PDB file of C-alpha atoms in Angstrom:
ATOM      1  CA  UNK C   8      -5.671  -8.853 -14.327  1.00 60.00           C
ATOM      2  CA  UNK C   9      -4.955  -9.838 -11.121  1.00 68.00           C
ATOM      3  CA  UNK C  10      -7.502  -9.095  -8.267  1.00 68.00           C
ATOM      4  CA  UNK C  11      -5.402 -10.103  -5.035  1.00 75.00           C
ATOM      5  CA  UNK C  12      -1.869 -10.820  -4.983  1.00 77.00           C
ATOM      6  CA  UNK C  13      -1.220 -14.343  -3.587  1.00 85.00           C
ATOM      7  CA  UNK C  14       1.563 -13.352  -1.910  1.00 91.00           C
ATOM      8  CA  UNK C  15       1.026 -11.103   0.800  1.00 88.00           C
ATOM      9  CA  UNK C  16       2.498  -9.847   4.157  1.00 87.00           C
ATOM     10  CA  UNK C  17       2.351 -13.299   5.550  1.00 88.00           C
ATOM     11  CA  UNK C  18       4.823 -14.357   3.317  1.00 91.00           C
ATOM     12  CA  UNK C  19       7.086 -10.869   2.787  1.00 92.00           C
ATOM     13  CA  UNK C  20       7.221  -7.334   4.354  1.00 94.00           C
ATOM     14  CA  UNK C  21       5.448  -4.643   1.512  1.00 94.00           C
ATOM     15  CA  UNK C  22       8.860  -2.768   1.197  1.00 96.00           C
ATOM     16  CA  UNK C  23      10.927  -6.296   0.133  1.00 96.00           C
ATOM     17  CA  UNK C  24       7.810  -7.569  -2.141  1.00 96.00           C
ATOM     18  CA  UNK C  25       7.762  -4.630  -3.791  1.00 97.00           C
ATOM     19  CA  UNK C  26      11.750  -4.670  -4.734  1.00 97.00           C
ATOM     20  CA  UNK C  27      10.945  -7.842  -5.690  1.00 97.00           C
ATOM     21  CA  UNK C  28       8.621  -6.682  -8.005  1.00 97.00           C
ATOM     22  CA  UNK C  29      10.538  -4.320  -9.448  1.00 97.00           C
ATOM     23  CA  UNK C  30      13.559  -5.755 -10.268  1.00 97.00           C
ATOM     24  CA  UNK C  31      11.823  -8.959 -11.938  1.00 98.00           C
ATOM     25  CA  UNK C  32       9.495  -6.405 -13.914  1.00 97.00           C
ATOM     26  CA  UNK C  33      12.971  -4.961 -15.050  1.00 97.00           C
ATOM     27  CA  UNK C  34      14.543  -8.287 -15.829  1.00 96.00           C
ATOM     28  CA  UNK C  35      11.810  -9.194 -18.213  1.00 96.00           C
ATOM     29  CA  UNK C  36      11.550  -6.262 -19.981  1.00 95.00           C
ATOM     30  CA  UNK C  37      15.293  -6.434 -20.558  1.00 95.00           C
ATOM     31  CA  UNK C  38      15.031  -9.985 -21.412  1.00 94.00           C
ATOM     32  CA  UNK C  39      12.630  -9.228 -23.995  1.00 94.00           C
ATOM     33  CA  UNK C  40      14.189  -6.531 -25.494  1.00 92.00           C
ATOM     34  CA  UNK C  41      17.633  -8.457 -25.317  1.00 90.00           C
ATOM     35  CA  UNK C  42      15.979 -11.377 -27.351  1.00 88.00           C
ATOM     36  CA  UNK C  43      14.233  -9.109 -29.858  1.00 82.00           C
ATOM     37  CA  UNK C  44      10.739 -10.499 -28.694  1.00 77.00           C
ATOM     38  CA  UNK C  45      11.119 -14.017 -28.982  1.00 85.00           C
ATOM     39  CA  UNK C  46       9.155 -16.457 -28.608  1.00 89.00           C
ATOM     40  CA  UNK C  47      10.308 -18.122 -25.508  1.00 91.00           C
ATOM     41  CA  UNK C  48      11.494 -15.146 -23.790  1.00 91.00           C
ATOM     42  CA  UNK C  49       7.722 -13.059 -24.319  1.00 92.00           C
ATOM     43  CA  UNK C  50       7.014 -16.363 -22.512  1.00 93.00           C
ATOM     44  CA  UNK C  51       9.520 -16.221 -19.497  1.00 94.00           C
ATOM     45  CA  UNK C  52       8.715 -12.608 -19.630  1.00 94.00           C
ATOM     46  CA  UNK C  53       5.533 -13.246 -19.570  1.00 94.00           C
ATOM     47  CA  UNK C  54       5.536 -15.532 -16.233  1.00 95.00           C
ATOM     48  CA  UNK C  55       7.971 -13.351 -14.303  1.00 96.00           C
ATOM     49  CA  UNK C  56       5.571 -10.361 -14.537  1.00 96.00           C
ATOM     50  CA  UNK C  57       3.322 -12.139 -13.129  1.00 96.00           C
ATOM     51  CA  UNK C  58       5.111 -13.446 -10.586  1.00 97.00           C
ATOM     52  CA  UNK C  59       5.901  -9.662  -9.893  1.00 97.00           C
ATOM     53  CA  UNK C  60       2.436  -8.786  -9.923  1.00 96.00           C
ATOM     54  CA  UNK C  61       1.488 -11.790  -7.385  1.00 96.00           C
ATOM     55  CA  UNK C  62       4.041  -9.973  -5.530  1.00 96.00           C
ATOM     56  CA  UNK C  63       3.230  -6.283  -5.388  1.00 96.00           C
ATOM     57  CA  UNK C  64      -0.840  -6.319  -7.578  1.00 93.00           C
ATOM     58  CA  UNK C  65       0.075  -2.258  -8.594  1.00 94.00           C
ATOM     59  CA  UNK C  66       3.768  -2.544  -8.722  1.00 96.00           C
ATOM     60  CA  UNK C  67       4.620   0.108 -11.921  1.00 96.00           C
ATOM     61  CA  UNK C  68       7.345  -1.444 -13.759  1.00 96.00           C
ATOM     62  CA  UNK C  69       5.508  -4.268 -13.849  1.00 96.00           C
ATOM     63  CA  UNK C  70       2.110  -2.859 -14.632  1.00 96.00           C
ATOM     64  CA  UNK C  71       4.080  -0.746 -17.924  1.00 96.00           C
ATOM     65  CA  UNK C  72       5.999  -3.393 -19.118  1.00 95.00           C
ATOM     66  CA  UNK C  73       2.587  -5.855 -18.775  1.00 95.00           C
ATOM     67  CA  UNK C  74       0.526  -3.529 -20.768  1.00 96.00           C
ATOM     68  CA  UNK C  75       3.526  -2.763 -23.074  1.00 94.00           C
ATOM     69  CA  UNK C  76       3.854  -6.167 -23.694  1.00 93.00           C
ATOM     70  CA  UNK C  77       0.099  -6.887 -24.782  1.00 92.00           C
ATOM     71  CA  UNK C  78       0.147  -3.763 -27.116  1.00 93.00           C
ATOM     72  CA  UNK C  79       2.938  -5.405 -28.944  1.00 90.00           C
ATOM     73  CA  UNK C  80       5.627  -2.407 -27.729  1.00 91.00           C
ATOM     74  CA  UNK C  81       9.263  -3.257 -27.101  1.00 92.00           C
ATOM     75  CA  UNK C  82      10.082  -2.331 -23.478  1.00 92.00           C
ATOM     76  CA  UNK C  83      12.668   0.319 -23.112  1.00 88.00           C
ATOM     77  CA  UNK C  84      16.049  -1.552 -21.722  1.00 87.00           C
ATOM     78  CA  UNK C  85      16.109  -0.246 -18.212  1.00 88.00           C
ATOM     79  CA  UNK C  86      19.214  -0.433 -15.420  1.00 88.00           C
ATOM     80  CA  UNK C  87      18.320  -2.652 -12.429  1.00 86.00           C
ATOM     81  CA  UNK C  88      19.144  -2.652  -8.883  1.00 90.00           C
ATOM     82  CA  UNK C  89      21.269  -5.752  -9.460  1.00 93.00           C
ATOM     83  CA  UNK C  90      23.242  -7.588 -12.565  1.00 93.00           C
ATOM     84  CA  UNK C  91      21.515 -11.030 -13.626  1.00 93.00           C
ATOM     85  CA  UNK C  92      24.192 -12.819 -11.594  1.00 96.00           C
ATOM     86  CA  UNK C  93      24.004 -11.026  -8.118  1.00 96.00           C
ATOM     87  CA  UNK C  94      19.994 -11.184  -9.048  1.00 97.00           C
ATOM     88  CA  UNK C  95      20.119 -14.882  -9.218  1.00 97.00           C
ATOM     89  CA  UNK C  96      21.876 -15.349  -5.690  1.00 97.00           C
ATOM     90  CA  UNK C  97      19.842 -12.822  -4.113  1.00 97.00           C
ATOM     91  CA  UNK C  98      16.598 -14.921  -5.086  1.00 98.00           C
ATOM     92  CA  UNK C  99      18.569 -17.897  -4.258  1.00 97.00           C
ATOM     93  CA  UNK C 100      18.872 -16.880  -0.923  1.00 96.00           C
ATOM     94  CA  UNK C 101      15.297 -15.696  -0.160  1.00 96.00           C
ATOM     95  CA  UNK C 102      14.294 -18.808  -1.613  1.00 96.00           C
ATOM     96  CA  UNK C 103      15.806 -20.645   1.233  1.00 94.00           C
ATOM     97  CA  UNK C 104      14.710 -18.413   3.631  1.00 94.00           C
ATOM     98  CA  UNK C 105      11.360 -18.686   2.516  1.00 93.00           C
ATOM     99  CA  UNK C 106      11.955 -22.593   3.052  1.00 90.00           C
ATOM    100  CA  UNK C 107      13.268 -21.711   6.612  1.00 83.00           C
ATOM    101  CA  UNK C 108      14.651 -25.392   6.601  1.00 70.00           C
ATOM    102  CA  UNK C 109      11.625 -27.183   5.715  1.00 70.00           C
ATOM    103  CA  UNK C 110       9.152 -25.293   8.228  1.00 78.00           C
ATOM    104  CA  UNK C 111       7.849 -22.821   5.875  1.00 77.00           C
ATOM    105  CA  UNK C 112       4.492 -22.478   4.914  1.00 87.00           C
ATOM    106  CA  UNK C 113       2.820 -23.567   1.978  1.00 91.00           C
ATOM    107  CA  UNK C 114       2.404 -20.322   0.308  1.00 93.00           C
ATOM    108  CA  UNK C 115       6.290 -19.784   1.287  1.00 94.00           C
ATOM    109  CA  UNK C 116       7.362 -22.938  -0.231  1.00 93.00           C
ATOM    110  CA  UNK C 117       5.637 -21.896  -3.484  1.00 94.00           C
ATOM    111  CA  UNK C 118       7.399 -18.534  -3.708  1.00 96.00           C
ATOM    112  CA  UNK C 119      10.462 -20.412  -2.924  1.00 96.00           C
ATOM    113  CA  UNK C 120       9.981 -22.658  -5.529  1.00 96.00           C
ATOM    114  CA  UNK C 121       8.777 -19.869  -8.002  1.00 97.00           C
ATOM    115  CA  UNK C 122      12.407 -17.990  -6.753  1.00 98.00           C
ATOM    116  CA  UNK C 123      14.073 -20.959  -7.425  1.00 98.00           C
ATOM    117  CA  UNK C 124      12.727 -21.483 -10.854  1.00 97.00           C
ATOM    118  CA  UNK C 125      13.484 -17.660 -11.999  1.00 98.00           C
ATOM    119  CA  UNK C 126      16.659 -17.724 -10.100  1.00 98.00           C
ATOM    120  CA  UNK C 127      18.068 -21.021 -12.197  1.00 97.00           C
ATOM    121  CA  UNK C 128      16.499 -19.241 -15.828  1.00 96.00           C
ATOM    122  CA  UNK C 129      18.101 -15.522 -15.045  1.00 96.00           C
ATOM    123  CA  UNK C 130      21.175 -17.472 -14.286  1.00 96.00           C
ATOM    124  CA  UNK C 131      22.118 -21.068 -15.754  1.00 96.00           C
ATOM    125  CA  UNK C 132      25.777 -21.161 -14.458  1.00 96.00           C
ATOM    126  CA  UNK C 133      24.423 -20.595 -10.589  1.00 96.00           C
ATOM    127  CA  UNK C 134      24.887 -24.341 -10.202  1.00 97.00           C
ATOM    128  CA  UNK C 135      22.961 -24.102  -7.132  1.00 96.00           C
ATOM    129  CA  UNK C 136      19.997 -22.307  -8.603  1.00 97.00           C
ATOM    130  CA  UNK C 137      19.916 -24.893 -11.756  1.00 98.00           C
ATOM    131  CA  UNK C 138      20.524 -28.014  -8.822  1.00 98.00           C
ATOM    132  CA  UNK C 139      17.463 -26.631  -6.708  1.00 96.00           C
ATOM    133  CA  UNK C 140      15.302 -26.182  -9.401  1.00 97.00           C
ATOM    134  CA  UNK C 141      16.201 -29.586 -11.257  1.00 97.00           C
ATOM    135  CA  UNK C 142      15.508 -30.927  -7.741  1.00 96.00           C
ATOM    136  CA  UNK C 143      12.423 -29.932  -7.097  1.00 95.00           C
ATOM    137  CA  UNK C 144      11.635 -30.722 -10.251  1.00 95.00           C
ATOM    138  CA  UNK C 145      11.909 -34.101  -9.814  1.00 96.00           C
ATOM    139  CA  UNK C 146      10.476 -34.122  -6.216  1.00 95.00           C
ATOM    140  CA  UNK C 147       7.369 -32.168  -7.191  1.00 93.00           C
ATOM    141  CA  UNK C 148       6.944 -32.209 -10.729  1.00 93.00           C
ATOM    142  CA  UNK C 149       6.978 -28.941 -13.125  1.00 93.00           C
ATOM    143  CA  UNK C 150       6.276 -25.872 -11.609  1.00 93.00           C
ATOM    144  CA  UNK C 151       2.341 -24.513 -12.269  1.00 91.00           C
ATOM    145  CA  UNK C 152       2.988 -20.702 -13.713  1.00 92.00           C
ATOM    146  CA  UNK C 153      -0.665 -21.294 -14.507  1.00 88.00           C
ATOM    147  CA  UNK C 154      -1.624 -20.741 -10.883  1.00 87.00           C
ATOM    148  CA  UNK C 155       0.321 -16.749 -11.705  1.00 89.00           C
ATOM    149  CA  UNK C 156      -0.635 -16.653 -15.499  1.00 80.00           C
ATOM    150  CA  UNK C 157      -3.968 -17.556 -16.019  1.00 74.00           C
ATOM    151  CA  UNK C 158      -6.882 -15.245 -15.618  1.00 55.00           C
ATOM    152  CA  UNK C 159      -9.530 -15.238 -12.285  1.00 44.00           C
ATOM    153  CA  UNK C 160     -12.069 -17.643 -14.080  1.00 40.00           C
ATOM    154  CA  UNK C 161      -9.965 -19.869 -15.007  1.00 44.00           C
ATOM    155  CA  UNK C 162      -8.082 -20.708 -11.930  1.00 41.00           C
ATOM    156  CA  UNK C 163     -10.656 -24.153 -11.697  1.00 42.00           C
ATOM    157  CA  UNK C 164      -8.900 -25.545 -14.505  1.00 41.00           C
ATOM    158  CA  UNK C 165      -5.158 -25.598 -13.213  1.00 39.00           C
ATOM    159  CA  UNK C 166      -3.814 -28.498 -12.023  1.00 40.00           C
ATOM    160  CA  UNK C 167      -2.071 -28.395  -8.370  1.00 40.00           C
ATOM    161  CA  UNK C 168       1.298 -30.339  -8.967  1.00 43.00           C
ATOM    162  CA  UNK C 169       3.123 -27.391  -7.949  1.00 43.00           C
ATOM    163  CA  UNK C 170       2.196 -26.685  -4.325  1.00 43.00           C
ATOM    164  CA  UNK C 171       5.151 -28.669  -2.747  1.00 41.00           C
ATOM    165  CA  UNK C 172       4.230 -31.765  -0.223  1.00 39.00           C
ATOM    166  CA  UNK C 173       4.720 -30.797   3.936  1.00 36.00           C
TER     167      UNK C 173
END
């Protein structure tokens, strides 16, 4: 459960977090139900939710296909705002606005790199997605989901390789 988003207004306007939201909560459900539940997409699935929830804490889609998900319920396939191609580029380029050319702060850099990271999985032929994320792979090392995934008392235990050097 998450108490308090970690992305808030300082990062995004409400009405943009909570499209956001909505469209990744829709992505993963399709994803799962496109993959017949396996393993490795309940586990993208998984960390996009809860990027959508870190995004917008009561967003719906996300909150039904979350608890739909724990009860072991295939997620109805649902139509998004956007194909997984124009979905890709849109994160793309709010990831780099997030960045705002370096000057961004920390908590935008994450989302940026969390964009980045969903962006280059949704899509694997945006060559600029996959480049960015292979990037800051290598610059930062592998993005923490755990700071998104795990639960309130056991946010000690995460290790902080993800939050991107100033």
């Amino acid at each position: 459960m998450i108490e308090k988003a970690l992305f808030g207004d300082d990062v995004m306007l409400a009405a943009e977090r909570k499209s956001y939201a909505t469209n990744l909560a829709t992505y993963a459900a399709n994803l799962v139900s496109a993959k017949g539940a396996a393993k490795e997409a309940l586990m993208s699935a998984r960390r996009i939710i809860a990027l959508s929830l870190n995004l917008e804490r009561r967003n719906k889609q996300a909150m039904i296909v979350n608890f739909q998900l724990r009860q072991g319920v295939m997620p109805k396939v649902k139509v998004g705002d956007y194909n997984p191609r124009t979905f890709s580029r849109l994160l793309m380029a709010r990831a780099k606005l997030l960045l705002k050319g370096g000057e961004g702060t920390k908590k935008e850099k994450l989302l940026a790199r969390y964009f980045i990271d969903v962006a280059a999985h949704i899509d694997p032929r945006n060559e600029d997605a996959v480049f960015e994320c292979e990037t800051q792979r290598i610059d930062f090392g592998d993005l923490d989901w755990g700071l998104l995934t795990v639960s309130s008392s056991e946010v000690g235990e995460t290790s902080t390789n993800s939050d991107p050097e100033d």
